[in-house]
Every structure is written in C-alpha cells, then in structure tokens.
Coordinates of C-alpha atoms in Angstrom, one line a residue:
M70 CA 13.9 22.8 -1.1
R71 CA 10.9 24.4 -2.8
Y72 CA 9.7 23.5 -6.3
A73 CA 7.5 25.5 -8.6
R74 CA 4.1 23.8 -8.9
P75 CA 3.1 22.5 -12.3
A76 CA 0.2 24.1 -14.1
S77 CA -3.3 22.6 -13.5
L78 CA -3.9 19.3 -15.3
R79 CA -6.9 17.1 -16.0
V80 CA -5.8 13.9 -14.2
A81 CA -7.4 10.5 -14.6
L82 CA -6.6 7.9 -11.9
V83 CA -7.5 4.4 -12.9
S84 CA -7.8 2.0 -9.9
E85 CA -9.9 -1.0 -11.0
H86 CA -10.3 -2.8 -7.7
A87 CA -9.1 -0.3 -5.1
S88 CA -11.7 2.5 -4.6
P89 CA -10.7 5.6 -2.7
L90 CA -14.1 5.3 -1.0
A91 CA -13.7 1.7 0.3
D92 CA -13.6 0.7 3.9
L93 CA -10.1 -0.7 4.6
G94 CA -9.2 -4.1 6.0
G95 CA -10.8 -6.5 3.5
P96 CA -8.8 -9.0 1.5
D97 CA -8.5 -6.6 -1.4
A98 CA -8.6 -3.3 0.4
G99 CA -5.5 -1.8 1.9
G100 CA -2.5 0.4 1.0
Q101 CA -3.5 1.0 -2.7
N102 CA -6.9 2.4 -1.6
V103 CA -5.1 4.8 0.8
Y104 CA -2.6 5.8 -1.8
V105 CA -5.2 6.6 -4.5
A106 CA -7.5 8.4 -2.0
Q107 CA -4.7 10.6 -0.6
L108 CA -3.0 11.2 -3.9
A109 CA -6.3 12.3 -5.5
D110 CA -7.2 14.6 -2.6
H111 CA -3.8 16.2 -2.5
L112 CA -3.7 16.7 -6.3
A113 CA -7.1 18.3 -6.1
R114 CA -5.9 20.7 -3.4
R115 CA -3.2 21.8 -5.8
G116 CA -5.8 22.8 -8.3
H117 CA -5.7 19.8 -10.6
D118 CA -9.0 18.4 -12.0
V119 CA -9.0 14.8 -10.7
T120 CA -11.2 11.9 -11.6
V121 CA -10.8 8.4 -10.2
Y122 CA -12.2 5.5 -12.2
T123 CA -12.9 2.4 -10.2
R124 CA -15.1 -0.6 -10.8
R125 CA -18.7 -0.6 -9.7
D126 CA -18.8 -3.4 -7.1
G127 CA -22.2 -2.8 -5.6
P128 CA -25.7 -2.4 -7.0
R129 CA -26.5 0.7 -5.0
L130 CA -23.4 2.7 -5.9
P131 CA -24.2 5.9 -7.9
A132 CA -22.6 6.4 -11.3
E133 CA -20.5 9.2 -9.9
V134 CA -19.6 10.7 -6.5
T135 CA -17.8 13.9 -5.7
T136 CA -15.8 13.9 -2.5
P137 CA -15.7 16.8 -0.1
G138 CA -12.2 17.6 -1.5
G139 CA -13.6 17.9 -5.1
V140 CA -12.4 14.6 -6.5
R141 CA -14.9 12.9 -8.8
V142 CA -15.1 9.1 -8.4
V143 CA -16.7 7.3 -11.3
H144 CA -18.0 3.8 -10.7
V145 CA -17.3 2.0 -14.0
P146 CA -19.8 -0.7 -15.1
A147 CA -17.4 -3.6 -15.8
G148 CA -18.6 -7.0 -14.8
P149 CA -21.2 -7.7 -12.1
A150 CA -22.1 -4.9 -9.7
A151 CA -20.8 -7.1 -6.8
Q152 CA -17.6 -7.8 -4.9
V153 CA -15.3 -9.9 -7.1
P154 CA -11.8 -11.0 -6.0
K155 CA -9.2 -9.0 -7.8
D156 CA -7.6 -12.1 -9.3
D157 CA -10.8 -12.7 -11.2
L158 CA -11.2 -9.2 -12.7
L159 CA -9.0 -9.5 -15.8
A160 CA -11.9 -10.8 -17.9
H161 CA -13.7 -7.5 -17.2
M162 CA -10.9 -5.2 -18.2
P163 CA -11.9 -4.9 -21.9
E164 CA -15.3 -3.6 -20.8
F165 CA -13.5 -1.2 -18.4
G166 CA -11.2 0.0 -21.1
A167 CA -14.1 0.4 -23.6
F168 CA -15.9 2.6 -21.0
L169 CA -12.8 4.8 -20.6
A170 CA -12.4 5.1 -24.4
R171 CA -16.0 6.3 -24.8
R172 CA -15.6 8.8 -21.9
W173 CA -12.2 10.1 -23.1
R174 CA -12.9 10.3 -26.8
S175 CA -14.8 13.6 -26.4
A176 CA -12.9 14.9 -23.3
P177 CA -9.5 13.4 -22.9
P178 CA -7.5 13.9 -19.8
D179 CA -4.0 15.5 -19.9
V180 CA -2.5 12.5 -18.1
V181 CA -3.7 9.0 -17.0
H182 CA -2.2 7.3 -14.0
A183 CA -3.0 3.6 -13.7
H184 CA -2.8 1.8 -10.4
F185 CA -2.2 -2.0 -10.4
W186 CA -1.5 -4.0 -13.5
M187 CA -5.0 -4.7 -14.5
S188 CA -5.8 -1.0 -14.4
G189 CA -2.9 -0.6 -16.8
T190 CA -4.6 -2.7 -19.4
A191 CA -7.8 -0.7 -19.2
A192 CA -6.0 2.6 -19.1
L193 CA -3.9 1.8 -22.2
A194 CA -7.0 0.6 -24.1
G195 CA -8.9 3.7 -23.1
A196 CA -6.1 6.1 -24.1
R197 CA -5.3 4.3 -27.4
G198 CA -5.0 6.8 -30.3
L199 CA -5.5 9.9 -28.2
G200 CA -1.9 10.8 -27.6
V201 CA -2.6 10.9 -23.8
P202 CA 0.4 9.8 -21.7
V203 CA -0.2 6.8 -19.4
I204 CA 1.8 6.4 -16.2
Q205 CA 1.8 3.0 -14.5
T206 CA 2.2 2.3 -10.7
Y207 CA 2.1 -1.4 -10.1
H208 CA 1.7 -1.4 -6.3
A209 CA 2.8 -5.1 -6.4
L210 CA 4.6 -7.1 -9.1
G211 CA 3.6 -10.5 -10.2
T212 CA 7.2 -11.6 -10.4
V213 CA 7.7 -11.0 -6.7
K214 CA 4.4 -12.6 -5.8
K215 CA 5.2 -15.7 -7.9
R216 CA 8.6 -16.0 -6.3
H217 CA 7.3 -16.0 -2.8
Q218 CA 4.0 -17.8 -3.2
G219 CA 4.8 -20.3 -5.9
T220 CA 1.9 -22.7 -6.5
E221 CA -0.2 -20.7 -4.0
D222 CA -0.2 -17.7 -6.3
T223 CA -3.8 -17.2 -7.5
S224 CA -2.9 -14.5 -10.1
P225 CA -4.0 -15.0 -13.7
A226 CA -1.5 -17.0 -15.7
Q227 CA -1.0 -14.0 -18.1
R228 CA 0.0 -11.6 -15.3
L229 CA 3.7 -11.6 -15.8
A230 CA 3.6 -11.2 -19.5
I231 CA 1.0 -8.4 -19.3
E232 CA 2.9 -6.5 -16.6
A233 CA 6.1 -6.5 -18.7
D234 CA 4.1 -5.3 -21.8
I235 CA 2.5 -2.5 -19.8
G236 CA 5.9 -1.4 -18.6
R237 CA 7.1 -1.1 -22.2
S238 CA 3.9 0.4 -23.5
C239 CA 3.2 3.2 -21.0
R240 CA 5.0 6.5 -21.1
R241 CA 6.5 6.2 -17.7
V242 CA 6.5 3.8 -14.7
L243 CA 6.2 5.4 -11.3
A244 CA 7.7 3.0 -8.7
T245 CA 7.3 3.3 -5.0
C246 CA 10.7 2.1 -3.9
A247 CA 14.3 1.5 -5.1
D248 CA 13.9 -2.3 -4.9
E249 CA 11.1 -2.1 -7.5
V250 CA 13.4 -0.5 -10.0
A251 CA 15.6 -3.6 -10.0
E252 CA 12.6 -5.9 -10.3
L253 CA 11.4 -3.9 -13.3
A254 CA 14.8 -4.0 -15.0
A255 CA 14.7 -7.8 -14.7
M256 CA 11.3 -7.7 -16.5
G257 CA 12.8 -5.7 -19.3
V258 CA 11.7 -2.2 -18.3
S259 CA 14.7 0.1 -18.5
P260 CA 15.5 2.1 -15.3
D261 CA 15.7 5.3 -17.3
R262 CA 11.9 4.9 -17.9
V263 CA 11.2 4.7 -14.2
S264 CA 10.7 7.4 -11.6
V265 CA 10.7 6.6 -7.9
V266 CA 8.2 8.4 -5.6
P267 CA 7.3 6.7 -2.3
C268 CA 4.0 6.2 -0.7
G269 CA 3.1 8.6 2.1
V270 CA 1.3 9.1 5.4
D271 CA -0.6 12.0 7.0
P272 CA 1.7 13.1 9.9
R273 CA -1.1 15.3 11.3
H274 CA -3.3 12.2 11.8
F275 CA -0.5 9.7 12.5
A276 CA 1.2 11.5 15.4
P277 CA 2.2 10.6 18.9
V278 CA -1.0 10.4 21.1
A279 CA -0.5 11.6 24.7
G280 CA -1.5 9.2 27.5
T281 CA -1.2 6.0 25.6
A282 CA 2.2 4.9 26.8
R283 CA 2.3 1.7 28.9
T284 CA 2.6 2.4 32.6
G285 CA 3.1 0.2 35.6
S286 CA 4.3 -3.4 35.6
G287 CA 2.0 -4.8 32.9
P288 CA 3.3 -6.7 29.8
R289 CA 5.3 -4.9 27.1
R290 CA 3.1 -4.3 24.1
L291 CA 3.8 -5.4 20.5
V292 CA 1.5 -4.3 17.8
A293 CA 1.2 -5.7 14.2
V294 CA -1.2 -4.2 11.7
G295 CA -2.3 -5.3 8.2
R296 CA -4.7 -7.4 6.2
L297 CA -5.2 -10.9 7.5
V298 CA -3.4 -12.7 4.8
R299 CA -0.6 -15.3 5.3
R300 CA 2.2 -13.2 3.6
K301 CA 1.9 -10.5 6.3
G302 CA 3.9 -12.7 8.7
F303 CA 1.7 -12.4 11.8
D304 CA 2.6 -16.0 12.6
R305 CA 6.3 -15.1 12.8
A306 CA 5.3 -12.5 15.5
I307 CA 3.4 -15.2 17.4
R308 CA 6.4 -17.6 17.3
A309 CA 8.7 -14.8 18.5
L310 CA 6.4 -14.0 21.3
A311 CA 7.0 -17.5 22.7
E312 CA 10.5 -16.4 23.5
I313 CA 9.5 -13.1 25.1
P314 CA 7.5 -14.1 28.2
D315 CA 6.8 -10.5 29.4
A316 CA 5.1 -9.2 26.3
E317 CA 1.7 -9.2 24.6
L318 CA 0.9 -9.1 20.9
L319 CA -2.1 -7.2 19.5
I320 CA -2.9 -7.9 15.8
A321 CA -5.1 -5.3 14.1
G322 CA -6.7 -6.0 10.7
G323 CA -9.3 -8.1 8.9
P324 CA -13.1 -8.0 9.5
P325 CA -14.7 -6.5 12.6
A326 CA -13.9 -8.3 15.8
D327 CA -17.3 -10.0 16.0
L328 CA -16.8 -11.6 12.6
L329 CA -13.3 -12.9 13.1
F330 CA -14.7 -16.4 13.9
A331 CA -15.5 -16.8 10.2
E332 CA -12.1 -15.6 9.0
P333 CA -9.8 -18.6 8.1
E334 CA -6.6 -16.7 8.6
A335 CA -7.7 -15.5 12.1
E336 CA -8.4 -19.2 12.9
R337 CA -5.0 -20.2 11.7
L338 CA -3.3 -17.5 13.8
L339 CA -5.2 -18.4 17.0
K340 CA -4.3 -22.0 16.5
A341 CA -0.6 -21.0 16.1
A342 CA -0.9 -19.0 19.3
E343 CA -2.2 -22.1 21.1
E344 CA 0.5 -24.4 19.7
H345 CA 3.2 -22.0 20.9
G346 CA 1.7 -21.5 24.3
V347 CA 0.9 -17.8 23.9
A348 CA -2.8 -17.8 23.4
D349 CA -3.3 -15.8 26.5
R350 CA -1.0 -13.1 25.2
V351 CA -2.2 -12.7 21.7
T352 CA -5.3 -10.6 20.9
L353 CA -6.8 -10.3 17.4
L354 CA -8.5 -6.9 17.4
G355 CA -10.1 -7.2 14.0
A356 CA -10.7 -4.0 12.0
V357 CA -9.5 -0.9 13.9
P358 CA -11.1 2.4 12.8
H359 CA -8.7 4.8 11.1
D360 CA -9.2 7.4 13.8
R361 CA -8.1 4.9 16.5
M362 CA -5.0 3.7 14.8
P363 CA -2.6 6.5 16.0
A364 CA -3.5 5.7 19.6
L365 CA -2.9 2.0 19.1
M366 CA 0.5 2.6 17.5
S367 CA 1.5 5.3 20.0
G368 CA 0.7 2.9 22.9
A369 CA 2.9 0.2 21.5
D370 CA 6.5 -0.4 22.7
L371 CA 7.2 -1.7 19.2
V372 CA 5.3 -2.0 16.0
L373 CA 6.1 -5.2 14.0
S374 CA 5.9 -5.4 10.2
L375 CA 7.1 -8.8 9.2
P376 CA 5.8 -9.7 5.7
D377 CA 7.5 -12.2 3.4
Y378 CA 7.5 -9.4 0.8
E379 CA 6.1 -5.9 0.7
P380 CA 5.9 -3.7 -2.4
F381 CA 6.1 -0.6 -0.2
G382 CA 4.5 -1.0 3.3
I383 CA 2.6 1.9 4.8
V384 CA 2.5 0.4 8.3
P385 CA 6.1 1.2 9.2
I386 CA 5.8 4.9 8.2
E387 CA 2.5 5.2 10.1
A388 CA 4.3 3.8 13.2
M389 CA 7.3 6.0 12.7
A390 CA 5.0 9.1 12.3
C391 CA 3.6 8.1 15.8
A392 CA 7.2 8.1 17.1
T393 CA 7.1 4.3 17.7
P394 CA 10.1 2.3 16.7
V395 CA 9.6 -0.5 14.1
V396 CA 11.0 -4.0 13.7
A397 CA 10.5 -4.9 10.0
T398 CA 11.6 -7.5 7.5
A399 CA 14.3 -6.3 5.1
V400 CA 12.1 -6.5 2.0
G401 CA 10.8 -4.1 -0.6
G402 CA 9.9 -0.6 0.6
H403 CA 11.1 -1.4 4.1
L404 CA 14.6 -1.1 2.8
D405 CA 13.9 2.5 2.0
T406 CA 11.7 3.6 4.9
V407 CA 13.2 1.8 8.0
V408 CA 16.8 2.8 8.7
D409 CA 18.3 0.0 10.6
G410 CA 19.8 1.2 13.9
V411 CA 18.2 4.6 13.4
T412 CA 14.4 4.4 13.2
G413 CA 14.1 0.7 14.0
A414 CA 15.5 -2.7 13.2
L415 CA 15.5 -4.7 10.0
V416 CA 15.5 -8.5 10.3
Q417 CA 15.7 -11.2 7.6
A418 CA 12.5 -12.3 6.0
A419 CA 13.2 -16.0 6.0
P420 CA 11.4 -18.0 8.7
G421 CA 14.8 -19.4 9.8
G422 CA 15.4 -15.9 11.3
D423 CA 12.8 -16.3 14.0
R424 CA 15.3 -16.7 16.8
D425 CA 17.1 -13.5 15.6
L426 CA 13.7 -11.8 15.5
A427 CA 12.9 -12.6 19.1
A428 CA 16.4 -11.5 20.2
T429 CA 16.0 -8.2 18.3
I430 CA 12.6 -7.6 19.9
R431 CA 13.9 -8.4 23.4
A432 CA 16.9 -6.1 23.0
L433 CA 14.8 -3.2 22.1
L434 CA 12.2 -3.9 24.8
D435 CA 15.0 -3.9 27.3
D436 CA 16.4 -0.5 26.1
P437 CA 13.8 2.3 26.5
A438 CA 16.3 5.0 25.8
R439 CA 17.1 3.5 22.4
R440 CA 13.4 3.1 21.6
A441 CA 12.9 6.7 22.4
R442 CA 15.8 7.7 20.1
Y443 CA 14.4 5.5 17.3
G444 CA 10.9 6.9 17.8
A445 CA 12.1 10.5 17.5
A446 CA 14.2 9.7 14.5
G447 CA 11.3 7.9 12.8
R448 CA 9.0 10.9 13.3
A449 CA 11.6 13.2 11.8
R450 CA 12.2 11.0 8.8
V451 CA 8.5 10.8 8.0
L452 CA 8.3 14.6 8.1
R453 CA 11.2 15.0 5.8
H454 CA 10.3 12.3 3.2
Y455 CA 6.9 10.7 3.6
S456 CA 4.2 13.3 4.0
W457 CA 1.5 13.1 1.4
E458 CA 2.4 16.7 0.4
R459 CA 5.9 15.5 -0.5
V460 CA 4.4 12.5 -2.4
A461 CA 1.9 14.6 -4.3
D462 CA 4.7 17.1 -5.3
G463 CA 6.8 14.3 -6.6
V464 CA 4.0 12.7 -8.6
A465 CA 2.8 16.0 -10.0
R466 CA 6.3 16.7 -11.3
V467 CA 6.3 13.4 -13.1
Y468 CA 2.9 14.3 -14.6
A469 CA 4.1 17.7 -15.8
A470 CA 7.2 16.1 -17.3
V471 CA 5.3 13.5 -19.4
H472 CA 2.6 16.0 -20.4
A473 CA 5.3 18.3 -21.7
T474 CA 7.1 15.6 -23.7
P475 CA 5.1 14.4 -26.7
S476 CA 5.0 10.7 -27.5
L477 CA 7.5 9.6 -30.2
S478 CA 4.7 7.9 -32.1
G479 CA 1.9 10.3 -31.1
V480 CA -0.3 7.3 -30.2
L481 CA -0.3 4.8 -27.4
R482 CA -0.5 1.1 -27.9

C-alpha cells in the first residue's frame, strides 16, 4: 500500500542524552541513538527540515553540526560539557528547556518529537505558549524498569510521576510496540492518544553475508548482542550453554575488547562462565563496529536476545534481516517482532525458564531445515514491516496529523 507523503515540515527532535552522532556500545548509548539518527536521516530525505537537539557532553563539540544527509545537530549547553550518566541529567533539563524556548521563540518548529522522558520535560518547556505540538516517544518506561529492577533502579524518584504528566500534557504519544500501549494505559494515558510505530532496521546493511556460515565440525555458534548491562540477560545465555556442550557463545557489546578488563559487567559474565564450566566456550568481543555486525549475525546459527525486559529491542530485527533465526524472551517489543514458530522462538523471561531455554536452543541447533525456514521468514518480515523507510512513513503521518489538528487550548503546558 502506498501513502501520499505529507508536506514538508520543520521538525525538531529532542534527544537529551542520545546523540545521533554518538559511538554505540556505552552504558547510555544504544537503540535510542540509532532510532534518532535513522529517523532524522530518513525524514530529511523526504524533504523535511530536521534539527536534532542533544546535550553538549564534550568540551570540543561544536555548537552545531550538519550531517551529510542535511540534518542539523545542535549541541545544547545544559550542565557540564562532559559525560554525565543519564539518571543524573534531570537537574539540567530546565536549562535545556530554556535554551529551546529561546531558540524557538523567533523560529518555532512545526512539530517537536521528544525522545526519552527527560527530553519530554525540556521539549514541553521549550514549546510552552507557542502552540507547537509535542509528540513523546519514551523508548523505556520507568514503571517497567522499577518493576524489574526494584531497589536497583537508579532513576530519579520523580520519574514515574513526570512520565505520566508528560503523557497527559503532550499532543500525542508515539509508542514503539503494542505492549507499551497497555503500560501507558495503566499510567493514565488513554490508548486513543497513542499511536504505535515500531523501530526499524536498514535491510540493505543488515543482510545475509555470503561465506560466513559455519562449516566443518566446529562448535555451533550462538551470538548475543547488546550493551553490557545486567538486564540484557547474557548470564542466562551462559547458563544455557552449560547444557549445550557442542556450542560456543560470542557476546558483542560494551567497550573495545582491550578495555573489557575494566568493565564490571564483563568481569561478572566471565566469572559466571567459569562457575558453569564454559569459560573456554564464551568469548566477549567487546564493541563490534557497525560495518562488521551483519557478518557476525549472518555467521551465527542462532542470535539470542534474552533481556528481562525490552522496550522494543532492535537486535532481533537486525538478526532477522540477516536471515538468522532468533531466540528471544517474550517481553516488550519482542512480542511484536519475533513470531514464535515462524521467525524464531520466544521463551519466558523468568530465570526459572533456563532449562526450557537450553532445550529450545538445542532443538533449533539440531534442525537446520527449520532454522533456514525461520531465517527466510524473518528476512521477509523485516522487509514488510521494519525498514526505516516504513518507520519514517509512519512517523511522518503522525506528524502531519498533529500539525493539522490545532490544540484545544492553543497552548502547551
């Protein structure tokens, strides 16, 4: 189905901690950075005038950069010009919002799209009184994080209340999966104020790479990818490996390989591998360059994505784009992207399901014909639903709809 493209708009993307220019793999750099970068680029290709506002987190960063695709990236002076953990950034959002207000007073955008909850506070402050619609994408919800992390959650105490207020104050919430709509409803954000547009992947970059398939009698290869944080569930993969003696596990993510010795989560995972007797079959690769990731995924027999919770989860669709079947926990966006028994297998997220996880992996490793079917179906599903072109089309239609519908009050809170 083809849709008429909306007229060109002046679009402001607010992404306080996730710069589209950042190197991926750090503790606060991941899927949101990819989303903002790709969305901005694809909107610009459609003729929209796109500016991304992100916090200045380095003393040598210029005030403004224009990407090769024509996207302006503005480094907002809010707090120290240094790396600051995102959980500590709330105190600097008033300064961020004041900068936006000054910038937009004389040249307001047509639509503002805030990414992450703290960006929402700055975006609403910057747009106050201008009649400019603000759209919010949370990327992760504090209610879900608190439920799973409990006392280990380092988010500011005000997060849950602020997130709910943003959902009621912005013009529209743009969720990335169906599971998020239910979470928002529980927060008091009516589903009729929410649109669902998934995250995406570049199927030209993430595509099957010839010559990477395992040959000979070596171990079957399991690959897991993501930031080196506890919730990503790499330890579950290590425990499952203990019951799969003819397989190896490669874990990609975190700092460069030569700096892994200083990474606490890497140390924890290596210790777990020793405790379960699989240290000789677990390899921590560290950060893998973006251009090498398709070959890594294409060369895997299975890609494992086993987080305790996942707002969307780009890794499964990257693997599916490479025609590699996925074993994923049945959480968040995985429930939308991975079709159980068609493109891969969904397993329960609770640690008590480790034995079922190992059995699921073994069954797939022992059935190459089924893996091939799953891989082909995964690639086809990505092409139908998850290309960035599809995502940008969906987002642009939401922009056009809110821009064409005036606010009932004429002002934003």
